[in-house]
């Protein structure tokens, strides 16, 4: 992880070798995305949500380009520096793939966040950037539902049956149709048919910039996004 260097990823500063091994991480004091959004529909506009999700997409595109699988993307693992700047965190389950590998097969199942996992992760322990795309879709749902929990009161096995039946979570009331369309594409059952993060980032960018254009006359790069614009 120390080799990862991107504005939208929490940076590893160093390792502390005391009685217990500890990682020293970059500070992102705004807390996790879902808690930031919870109960704030009136305060935080959809454009702000789209801005943060676009930043997450840029960070995930960087990981995809580096052949790095996160395996635990969720709103709880997106930390805010401020309300206009998000960073991806928690790389405890992450895996760097070999140069010629497109996926990673876990040796055994653990205590996994099943509600965020793609079908191939649960059925075959198979992880790739496309399974991260599925998780990104769930993260989008969390964000546009302003911090609600996905799949309501369903348990993991019930979620898998729900997905196998071709069902998906409904569009959150505040979610724009364009964003639910992207969400649905992220939840394509066959992993090879899902969009990659290059496509996801471009669609998020186009949508966010369209909102910025309506609000300001033309899309502008904020301080947080300067590194990705040009």
Coordinates of N, CA and C in Angstrom, one line a residue:
X1 N 0.8 -1.2 0.0 CA 0.0 0.0 0.0 C 0.9 1.3 0.0
X2 N 2.1 1.2 0.5 CA 2.9 2.4 0.6 C 3.3 2.9 -0.8
X3 N 3.1 2.1 -1.8 CA 3.4 2.5 -3.2 C 2.2 3.3 -3.8
X4 N 1.1 3.3 -3.2 CA -0.1 4.0 -3.7 C 0.0 5.5 -3.4
X5 N -0.2 6.3 -4.4 CA -0.1 7.7 -4.2 C -1.1 8.4 -5.1
X6 N -2.2 8.8 -4.5 CA -3.3 9.4 -5.2 C -4.1 10.3 -4.3
X7 N -4.6 11.5 -4.8 CA -5.3 12.4 -4.0 C -6.5 11.9 -3.3
X8 N -7.1 10.8 -3.8 CA -8.3 10.3 -3.3 C -8.2 8.9 -2.6
X9 N -7.0 8.7 -2.1 CA -6.7 7.5 -1.3 C -6.0 7.9 0.0
X10 N -6.4 7.5 1.1 CA -5.8 7.8 2.4 C -4.3 7.2 2.3
X11 N -3.4 8.1 2.6 CA -2.0 7.7 2.4 C -1.4 7.0 3.6
X12 N -0.6 6.0 3.4 CA 0.1 5.3 4.5 C 1.4 6.2 4.7
X13 N 1.5 6.7 5.9 CA 2.7 7.5 6.3 C 3.9 6.7 6.8
X14 N 3.6 5.7 7.6 CA 4.6 4.8 8.1 C 4.1 3.7 9.0
X15 N 5.0 3.0 9.5 CA 4.7 1.8 10.4 C 5.4 2.0 11.7
X16 N 4.6 1.8 12.8 CA 5.1 1.9 14.2 C 5.3 0.5 14.8
X17 N 6.5 0.2 15.0 CA 6.8 -1.2 15.6 C 7.0 -1.1 17.1
X18 N 5.8 -1.1 17.8 CA 5.9 -1.1 19.2 C 5.5 -2.5 19.7
X19 N 4.8 -2.6 20.8 CA 4.3 -4.0 21.3 C 3.4 -4.6 20.2
X20 N 2.6 -3.7 19.7 CA 1.7 -4.2 18.6 C 2.0 -3.3 17.3
X21 N 2.0 -4.0 16.2 CA 2.3 -3.3 14.9 C 1.2 -2.3 14.6
X22 N 1.5 -1.1 14.3 CA 0.5 -0.1 14.0 C 0.9 0.7 12.8
X23 N -0.1 1.0 12.0 CA 0.1 1.8 10.8 C -0.3 3.2 11.0
X24 N 0.5 4.1 10.6 CA 0.3 5.6 10.7 C -0.3 6.0 9.4
X25 N -1.5 6.5 9.4 CA -2.2 6.8 8.2 C -2.5 8.4 8.2
X26 N -2.7 8.9 7.0 CA -3.0 10.3 6.8 C -4.4 10.6 7.5
X27 N -4.5 11.8 8.0 CA -5.7 12.2 8.7 C -6.8 12.6 7.7
X28 N -8.0 12.1 8.0 CA -9.2 12.6 7.2 C -10.2 12.7 8.3
X29 N -10.3 13.9 8.9 CA -11.1 14.1 10.1 C -12.6 14.3 9.9
X30 N -13.1 14.3 8.7 CA -14.5 14.5 8.5 C -15.4 13.3 8.7
X31 N -14.8 12.2 9.0 CA -15.5 11.0 9.3 C -16.0 10.2 8.1
X32 N -16.7 9.1 8.2 CA -17.1 8.3 7.1 C -18.3 8.9 6.4
X33 N -18.4 8.6 5.1 CA -19.4 9.2 4.2 C -20.8 9.0 4.7
X34 N -21.1 7.8 5.1 CA -22.5 7.5 5.4 C -23.0 8.3 6.6
X35 N -22.1 8.5 7.6 CA -22.4 9.2 8.8 C -22.5 10.7 8.5
X36 N -21.7 11.2 7.6 CA -21.7 12.6 7.2 C -23.1 12.9 6.5
X37 N -23.6 12.0 5.7 CA -24.8 12.2 4.9 C -26.1 12.0 5.7
X38 N -26.0 11.1 6.7 CA -27.2 10.7 7.4 C -28.1 11.8 7.9
X39 N -29.3 11.9 7.5 CA -30.3 12.9 8.0 C -30.0 14.3 7.4
X40 N -29.3 14.4 6.3 CA -28.9 15.7 5.8 C -29.4 16.0 4.4
X41 N -30.5 15.4 4.0 CA -31.0 15.6 2.7 C -31.3 17.1 2.3
X42 N -31.7 17.8 3.3 CA -32.0 19.3 3.1 C -30.8 20.1 3.1
X43 N -29.7 19.6 3.7 CA -28.5 20.4 3.9 C -27.5 20.2 2.8
X44 N -27.4 18.9 2.3 CA -26.4 18.5 1.3 C -27.0 18.2 0.0
X45 N -26.8 19.0 -1.1 CA -27.4 18.8 -2.4 C -26.9 17.6 -3.1
X46 N -27.6 17.1 -4.0 CA -27.2 16.0 -4.9 C -25.9 16.3 -5.5
X47 N -25.7 17.5 -5.9 CA -24.4 17.8 -6.6 C -23.2 17.6 -5.7
X48 N -23.4 17.8 -4.4 CA -22.3 17.5 -3.5 C -22.0 16.0 -3.3
X49 N -23.1 15.3 -3.3 CA -23.0 13.8 -3.3 C -22.3 13.3 -4.5
X50 N -22.7 13.8 -5.7 CA -22.1 13.4 -7.0 C -20.6 13.8 -7.0
X51 N -20.3 14.9 -6.4 CA -18.9 15.4 -6.4 C -18.0 14.4 -5.6
X52 N -18.5 13.9 -4.4 CA -17.8 13.0 -3.6 C -17.7 11.6 -4.3
X53 N -18.7 11.2 -4.9 CA -18.7 9.9 -5.6 C -17.8 9.9 -6.8
X54 N -17.7 11.0 -7.4 CA -16.8 11.1 -8.6 C -15.3 11.0 -8.1
X55 N -15.0 11.6 -6.9 CA -13.7 11.5 -6.3 C -13.4 10.0 -6.0
X56 N -14.4 9.3 -5.4 CA -14.2 7.9 -5.1 C -13.9 7.1 -6.4
X57 N -14.6 7.5 -7.5 CA -14.4 6.8 -8.8 C -13.0 7.1 -9.3
X58 N -12.5 8.3 -9.1 CA -11.2 8.6 -9.6 C -10.1 7.8 -8.8
X59 N -10.4 7.6 -7.5 CA -9.5 6.8 -6.7 C -9.5 5.4 -7.1
X60 N -10.7 4.8 -7.3 CA -10.8 3.4 -7.7 C -10.3 3.2 -9.1
X61 N -10.4 4.2 -10.0 CA -9.8 4.0 -11.3 C -8.2 3.9 -11.2
X62 N -7.7 4.7 -10.3 CA -6.2 4.6 -10.0 C -5.9 3.2 -9.5
X63 N -6.6 2.7 -8.6 CA -6.3 1.3 -8.1 C -6.5 0.3 -9.2
X64 N -7.5 0.5 -10.1 CA -7.6 -0.4 -11.2 C -6.4 -0.4 -12.1
X65 N -6.0 0.8 -12.4 CA -4.8 1.0 -13.3 C -3.5 0.4 -12.7
X66 N -3.5 0.3 -11.3 CA -2.4 -0.3 -10.6 C -2.5 -1.8 -10.4
X67 N -3.6 -2.3 -10.9 CA -4.0 -3.7 -10.7 C -4.1 -4.1 -9.3
X68 N -4.8 -3.3 -8.6 CA -5.0 -3.4 -7.1 C -6.5 -3.5 -6.8
X69 N -6.9 -4.6 -6.1 CA -8.3 -4.8 -5.7 C -8.5 -4.4 -4.3
X70 N -9.5 -3.6 -4.0 CA -9.7 -3.1 -2.7 C -10.4 -4.1 -1.8
X71 N -11.5 -4.7 -2.3 CA -12.3 -5.8 -1.6 C -13.1 -5.3 -0.5
X72 N -13.2 -4.0 -0.1 CA -14.0 -3.6 1.0 C -14.5 -2.2 0.8
X73 N -14.8 -1.8 -0.5 CA -15.3 -0.5 -0.8 C -16.7 -0.4 -0.3
X74 N -17.0 0.6 0.6 CA -18.3 0.9 1.1 C -18.3 2.3 1.7
X75 N -19.4 2.9 1.9 CA -19.5 4.3 2.4 C -18.7 4.5 3.7
X76 N -18.7 3.4 4.5 CA -18.0 3.5 5.8 C -16.5 3.6 5.6
X77 N -16.0 3.2 4.4 CA -14.6 3.3 4.2 C -14.2 4.4 3.2
X78 N -15.1 5.3 3.1 CA -14.8 6.6 2.4 C -14.8 7.7 3.4
X79 N -13.6 8.3 3.6 CA -13.5 9.3 4.7 C -13.4 10.7 4.1
X80 N -14.0 11.6 4.8 CA -14.0 13.0 4.3 C -12.9 13.8 5.0
X81 N -12.2 14.6 4.1 CA -11.3 15.6 4.6 C -12.1 16.9 4.9
X82 N -13.1 17.2 4.0 CA -14.1 18.2 4.3 C -15.3 17.8 3.4
X83 N -16.3 18.6 3.4 CA -17.6 18.1 2.7 C -17.4 18.1 1.2
X84 N -16.3 18.6 0.7 CA -16.0 18.5 -0.8 C -14.8 17.7 -1.2
X85 N -14.3 16.9 -0.2 CA -13.1 16.1 -0.5 C -13.1 14.8 0.2
X86 N -13.2 13.7 -0.6 CA -13.3 12.4 0.0 C -12.1 11.5 -0.4
X87 N -11.7 10.6 0.5 CA -10.6 9.7 0.3 C -11.0 8.3 0.6
X88 N -10.5 7.3 -0.2 CA -10.8 5.9 0.1 C -9.9 5.4 1.2
X89 N -10.4 4.6 2.1 CA -9.6 4.1 3.2 C -9.8 2.6 3.4
X90 N -9.2 2.1 4.5 CA -9.3 0.7 4.9 C -8.9 -0.3 3.9
X91 N -7.7 -0.6 3.8 CA -7.1 -1.5 2.8 C -6.8 -2.9 3.4
X92 N -7.5 -3.2 4.5 CA -7.2 -4.4 5.3 C -7.4 -5.7 4.5
X93 N -8.4 -5.7 3.5 CA -8.7 -6.8 2.7 C -8.1 -6.7 1.3
X94 N -7.4 -5.7 1.0 CA -7.0 -5.4 -0.4 C -5.9 -6.4 -0.8
X95 N -5.7 -6.4 -2.2 CA -4.8 -7.4 -2.8 C -4.2 -6.8 -4.0
X96 N -2.9 -6.8 -4.2 CA -2.3 -6.5 -5.4 C -2.2 -7.7 -6.3
X97 N -2.7 -7.5 -7.5 CA -2.7 -8.6 -8.5 C -1.4 -8.7 -9.2
X98 N -1.1 -9.9 -9.8 CA 0.1 -10.0 -10.6 C -0.1 -9.3 -11.9
X99 N 0.9 -9.0 -12.6 CA 0.9 -8.2 -13.8 C 0.0 -8.8 -14.9
X100 N -0.1 -10.2 -14.9 CA -0.9 -10.8 -15.9 C -2.2 -11.4 -15.4
X101 N -2.6 -11.0 -14.2 CA -3.8 -11.5 -13.5 C -4.9 -10.5 -13.6
X102 N -6.1 -10.9 -13.8 CA -7.3 -10.1 -13.9 C -8.2 -10.3 -12.7
X103 N -7.9 -11.3 -11.9 CA -8.7 -11.5 -10.6 C -7.8 -12.3 -9.6
X104 N -8.4 -12.3 -8.4 CA -7.7 -13.0 -7.3 C -8.7 -13.9 -6.7
X105 N -8.3 -15.2 -6.4 CA -9.2 -16.1 -5.7 C -8.8 -16.3 -4.3
X106 N -9.6 -15.9 -3.3 CA -9.3 -16.1 -1.9 C -9.3 -17.6 -1.5
X107 N -8.4 -17.9 -0.7 CA -8.3 -19.3 -0.3 C -9.4 -19.8 0.5
X108 N -10.0 -19.0 1.4 CA -11.1 -19.3 2.2 C -11.9 -18.1 2.5
X109 N -13.2 -18.3 2.8 CA -14.1 -17.2 3.1 C -13.8 -16.8 4.6
X110 N -14.0 -15.5 4.8 CA -13.9 -14.9 6.2 C -15.1 -14.2 6.6
X111 N -15.0 -13.3 7.5 CA -16.1 -12.4 7.9 C -16.2 -11.3 6.9
X112 N -16.9 -11.6 5.8 CA -16.9 -10.6 4.7 C -18.1 -9.8 4.7
X113 N -18.0 -8.5 4.2 CA -19.2 -7.6 4.1 C -20.1 -8.1 2.9
X114 N -20.9 -9.1 3.1 CA -21.6 -9.7 1.9 C -22.5 -8.8 1.2
X115 N -23.1 -7.8 1.9 CA -24.1 -6.9 1.2 C -23.4 -6.0 0.2
X116 N -22.1 -5.9 0.3 CA -21.3 -5.1 -0.7 C -20.6 -5.9 -1.7
X117 N -20.7 -7.3 -1.6 CA -20.0 -8.2 -2.5 C -20.7 -8.6 -3.7
X118 N -20.0 -8.7 -4.8 CA -20.6 -9.2 -6.0 C -20.8 -10.7 -5.9
X119 N -21.7 -11.3 -6.7 CA -22.0 -12.7 -6.7 C -20.8 -13.6 -6.8
X120 N -19.9 -13.3 -7.7 CA -18.7 -14.2 -7.9 C -17.8 -14.2 -6.6
X121 N -17.8 -13.1 -5.8 CA -17.0 -13.1 -4.6 C -17.6 -14.1 -3.6
X122 N -18.9 -14.1 -3.5 CA -19.6 -15.0 -2.5 C -19.6 -16.5 -3.0
X123 N -19.9 -16.6 -4.3 CA -20.0 -18.0 -4.8 C -18.7 -18.7 -5.1
X124 N -17.7 -17.9 -5.6 CA -16.4 -18.5 -6.0 C -15.2 -17.9 -5.4
X125 N -15.4 -17.0 -4.4 CA -14.3 -16.3 -3.7 C -13.4 -15.6 -4.8
X126 N -14.0 -15.1 -5.8 CA -13.2 -14.5 -6.9 C -13.4 -13.0 -6.9
X127 N -12.2 -12.3 -6.8 CA -12.2 -10.8 -6.6 C -11.4 -10.2 -7.8
X128 N -11.9 -9.0 -8.2 CA -11.3 -8.3 -9.3 C -11.7 -6.8 -9.2
X129 N -11.2 -6.0 -10.1 CA -11.6 -4.6 -10.1 C -13.1 -4.5 -10.5
X130 N -13.6 -5.5 -11.2 CA -15.0 -5.5 -11.6 C -15.9 -5.9 -10.3
X131 N -15.4 -6.7 -9.4 CA -16.1 -6.9 -8.2 C -16.1 -5.6 -7.3
X132 N -15.0 -4.9 -7.4 CA -15.0 -3.5 -6.7 C -16.0 -2.6 -7.4
X133 N -16.3 -2.7 -8.7 CA -17.3 -1.9 -9.3 C -18.7 -2.2 -8.7
X134 N -19.0 -3.5 -8.5 CA -20.2 -3.9 -7.8 C -20.3 -3.1 -6.5
X135 N -19.3 -3.2 -5.7 CA -19.3 -2.5 -4.4 C -19.4 -1.0 -4.5
X136 N -18.9 -0.5 -5.6 CA -19.0 1.0 -5.8 C -20.5 1.3 -6.1
X137 N -21.2 0.4 -6.8 CA -22.7 0.6 -7.0 C -23.4 0.6 -5.7
X138 N -23.0 -0.2 -4.7 CA -23.7 -0.2 -3.4 C -23.3 1.0 -2.7
X139 N -22.1 1.5 -2.8 CA -21.6 2.7 -2.2 C -22.4 3.9 -2.7
X140 N -22.7 3.9 -4.0 CA -23.5 4.9 -4.6 C -24.9 4.9 -4.0
X141 N -25.5 3.7 -3.8 CA -26.8 3.6 -3.3 C -26.8 4.2 -1.9
X142 N -25.8 3.9 -1.1 CA -25.7 4.4 0.3 C -25.6 6.0 0.3
X143 N -24.9 6.5 -0.7 CA -24.7 8.0 -0.7 C -26.0 8.7 -1.1
X144 N -26.6 8.2 -2.2 CA -27.8 8.8 -2.7 C -29.0 8.5 -1.8
X145 N -28.9 7.6 -0.9 CA -30.0 7.4 0.1 C -29.7 8.1 1.4
X146 N -28.6 8.9 1.3 CA -28.2 9.7 2.4 C -27.9 8.9 3.7
X147 N -27.1 7.9 3.5 CA -26.6 7.1 4.7 C -27.4 6.0 5.1
X148 N -28.4 5.6 4.4 CA -29.2 4.4 4.8 C -28.4 3.1 4.6
X149 N -28.8 2.1 5.3 CA -28.1 0.8 5.1 C -28.7 0.0 3.9
X150 N -27.8 -0.6 3.1 CA -28.3 -1.3 2.0 C -29.1 -2.6 2.3
X151 N -30.0 -2.9 1.5 CA -30.8 -4.2 1.7 C -31.6 -4.2 3.0
X152 N -31.8 -3.1 3.6 CA -32.6 -3.0 4.8 C -32.3 -4.0 5.8
X153 N -33.3 -4.9 6.2 CA -33.1 -5.9 7.2 C -32.7 -7.3 6.7
X154 N -32.4 -7.4 5.5 CA -32.0 -8.7 4.9 C -30.6 -9.1 5.5
X155 N -30.5 -10.4 5.6 CA -29.2 -11.0 6.0 C -28.5 -11.4 4.7
X156 N -27.2 -11.7 4.9 CA -26.3 -12.0 3.8 C -26.9 -13.1 2.8
X157 N -27.3 -14.2 3.3 CA -27.8 -15.3 2.4 C -29.1 -14.8 1.6
X158 N -29.9 -14.0 2.3 CA -31.1 -13.5 1.7 C -30.8 -12.5 0.6
X159 N -29.7 -11.7 0.8 CA -29.3 -10.8 -0.2 C -28.9 -11.6 -1.5
X160 N -28.1 -12.6 -1.3 CA -27.6 -13.4 -2.4 C -28.8 -14.0 -3.2
X161 N -29.8 -14.5 -2.5 CA -31.0 -15.1 -3.2 C -31.7 -14.0 -3.9
X162 N -31.8 -12.8 -3.3 CA -32.5 -11.6 -3.9 C -31.8 -11.3 -5.2
X163 N -30.5 -11.3 -5.2 CA -29.7 -10.9 -6.4 C -29.8 -12.0 -7.5
X164 N -29.8 -13.3 -7.1 CA -29.9 -14.4 -8.0 C -31.3 -14.4 -8.8
X165 N -32.3 -13.8 -8.1 CA -33.6 -13.7 -8.7 C -33.7 -12.6 -9.7
X166 N -32.6 -11.9 -9.9 CA -32.6 -10.7 -10.8 C -33.0 -9.4 -10.2
X167 N -33.3 -9.4 -8.9 CA -33.7 -8.2 -8.2 C -32.6 -7.4 -7.8
X168 N -32.8 -6.1 -7.7 CA -31.8 -5.1 -7.2 C -32.5 -4.1 -6.3
X169 N -31.7 -3.4 -5.5 CA -32.3 -2.4 -4.7 C -32.9 -1.3 -5.5
X170 N -34.0 -0.7 -5.0 CA -34.7 0.3 -5.8 C -34.0 1.6 -5.7
X171 N -34.3 2.5 -6.7 CA -33.7 3.8 -6.7 C -34.1 4.6 -5.5
X172 N -33.1 5.1 -4.8 CA -33.4 6.0 -3.7 C -34.2 7.2 -4.1
X173 N -35.1 7.8 -3.3 CA -35.9 8.9 -3.7 C -35.2 10.1 -4.2
X174 N -34.0 10.4 -3.7 CA -33.3 11.6 -4.1 C -32.3 11.3 -5.2
X175 N -32.2 10.1 -5.7 CA -31.2 9.7 -6.7 C -31.7 10.1 -8.1
X176 N -30.9 10.8 -8.8 CA -31.2 11.1 -10.2 C -31.2 9.8 -11.1
X177 N -32.1 9.8 -12.1 CA -32.2 8.6 -13.0 C -30.8 8.2 -13.6
X178 N -30.0 9.2 -14.0 CA -28.7 8.9 -14.6 C -27.8 8.1 -13.7
X179 N -27.9 8.5 -12.4 CA -27.1 7.8 -11.4 C -27.6 6.4 -11.1
X180 N -28.9 6.2 -11.1 CA -29.4 4.9 -10.8 C -29.1 4.0 -12.0
X181 N -29.1 4.5 -13.2 CA -28.7 3.7 -14.4 C -27.3 3.2 -14.2
X182 N -26.4 4.1 -13.8 CA -25.0 3.7 -13.6 C -24.9 2.6 -12.4
X183 N -25.6 2.9 -11.4 CA -25.7 1.9 -10.3 C -26.1 0.5 -10.8
X184 N -27.2 0.5 -11.6 CA -27.7 -0.8 -12.1 C -26.6 -1.4 -13.0
X185 N -25.9 -0.7 -13.8 CA -24.8 -1.3 -14.6 C -23.7 -1.9 -13.7
X186 N -23.5 -1.2 -12.6 CA -22.5 -1.8 -11.7 C -22.9 -3.1 -11.1
X187 N -24.2 -3.3 -11.0 CA -24.8 -4.5 -10.5 C -25.1 -5.6 -11.5
X188 N -24.4 -5.5 -12.7 CA -24.6 -6.6 -13.7 C -24.1 -7.9 -13.1
X189 N -24.9 -8.9 -13.2 CA -24.5 -10.2 -12.6 C -23.2 -10.8 -13.1
X190 N -23.0 -10.8 -14.4 CA -21.8 -11.4 -15.0 C -20.7 -10.3 -14.9
X191 N -19.7 -10.6 -14.2 CA -18.6 -9.7 -13.9 C -17.9 -9.1 -15.1
X192 N -17.8 -10.0 -16.2 CA -17.2 -9.5 -17.4 C -18.0 -8.5 -18.2
X193 N -19.3 -8.4 -17.9 CA -20.2 -7.5 -18.5 C -20.3 -6.2 -17.8
X194 N -19.8 -6.1 -16.6 CA -19.8 -4.8 -15.9 C -18.9 -3.8 -16.5
X195 N -19.2 -2.5 -16.3 CA -18.2 -1.5 -16.8 C -17.0 -1.5 -15.9
X196 N -15.9 -1.1 -16.5 CA -14.7 -0.9 -15.6 C -14.7 0.5 -15.0
X197 N -13.7 0.8 -14.2 CA -13.7 2.0 -13.5 C -13.3 3.2 -14.4
X198 N -12.7 2.9 -15.5 CA -12.5 4.0 -16.5 C -13.8 4.5 -17.0
X199 N -14.7 3.6 -17.3 CA -16.1 3.9 -17.8 C -16.9 4.6 -16.6
X200 N -16.8 4.0 -15.5 CA -17.6 4.5 -14.3 C -17.1 5.9 -14.0
X201 N -15.8 6.2 -14.0 CA -15.3 7.5 -13.7 C -15.7 8.5 -14.7
X202 N -15.7 8.1 -16.0 CA -16.1 9.0 -17.0 C -17.6 9.4 -16.9
X203 N -18.4 8.4 -16.6 CA -19.9 8.7 -16.5 C -20.1 9.6 -15.3
X204 N -19.4 9.3 -14.2 CA -19.6 10.2 -13.0 C -19.1 11.6 -13.3
X205 N -18.0 11.7 -14.0 CA -17.4 13.0 -14.3 C -18.4 13.8 -15.2
X206 N -18.9 13.1 -16.2 CA -19.9 13.8 -17.1 C -21.1 14.3 -16.3
X207 N -21.6 13.4 -15.4 CA -22.8 13.8 -14.7 C -22.5 15.0 -13.7
X208 N -21.4 14.8 -13.0 CA -21.1 15.9 -12.0 C -20.8 17.2 -12.7
X209 N -20.1 17.2 -13.8 CA -19.8 18.4 -14.6 C -21.0 19.0 -15.2
X210 N -22.0 18.2 -15.5 CA -23.3 18.7 -16.1 C -24.0 19.5 -15.0
X211 N -23.9 19.0 -13.7 CA -24.5 19.7 -12.6 C -23.8 21.0 -12.3
X212 N -22.4 20.9 -12.4 CA -21.6 22.1 -12.1 C -21.9 23.2 -13.2
X213 N -22.1 22.7 -14.5 CA -22.3 23.6 -15.6 C -23.6 24.3 -15.4
X214 N -24.6 23.6 -14.9 CA -25.9 24.3 -14.7 C -25.8 25.3 -13.6
X215 N -25.0 25.0 -12.5 CA -25.0 25.8 -11.4 C -24.1 27.0 -11.6
X216 N -23.0 26.8 -12.3 CA -22.0 27.9 -12.4 C -21.7 28.4 -13.8
X217 N -22.3 27.8 -14.8 CA -22.1 28.2 -16.2 C -21.1 27.3 -16.9
X218 N -20.1 26.7 -16.2 CA -19.1 25.8 -16.8 C -18.5 25.0 -15.6
X219 N -18.1 23.7 -15.9 CA -17.5 22.9 -14.9 C -16.1 23.5 -14.4
X220 N -16.0 23.6 -13.1 CA -14.7 24.1 -12.6 C -14.1 23.0 -11.7
X221 N -12.8 23.0 -11.7 CA -12.0 22.1 -10.8 C -11.8 22.7 -9.4
X222 N -12.3 22.1 -8.4 CA -12.1 22.6 -7.0 C -10.7 22.2 -6.6
X223 N -10.3 22.6 -5.4 CA -8.9 22.4 -5.0 C -8.7 20.9 -4.8
X224 N -9.7 20.1 -4.4 CA -9.5 18.7 -4.2 C -9.4 17.9 -5.4
X225 N -9.9 18.5 -6.5 CA -9.9 17.7 -7.8 C -8.9 18.2 -8.8
X226 N -8.1 19.2 -8.4 CA -7.1 19.8 -9.3 C -6.2 18.7 -9.9
X227 N -5.8 17.7 -9.1 CA -4.8 16.7 -9.6 C -5.4 15.9 -10.7
X228 N -6.7 15.8 -10.7 CA -7.4 14.9 -11.7 C -7.9 15.6 -12.9
X229 N -7.8 17.0 -12.9 CA -8.3 17.8 -14.0 C -7.2 18.3 -14.8
X230 N -7.5 18.5 -16.1 CA -6.5 19.0 -16.9 C -6.8 18.7 -18.4

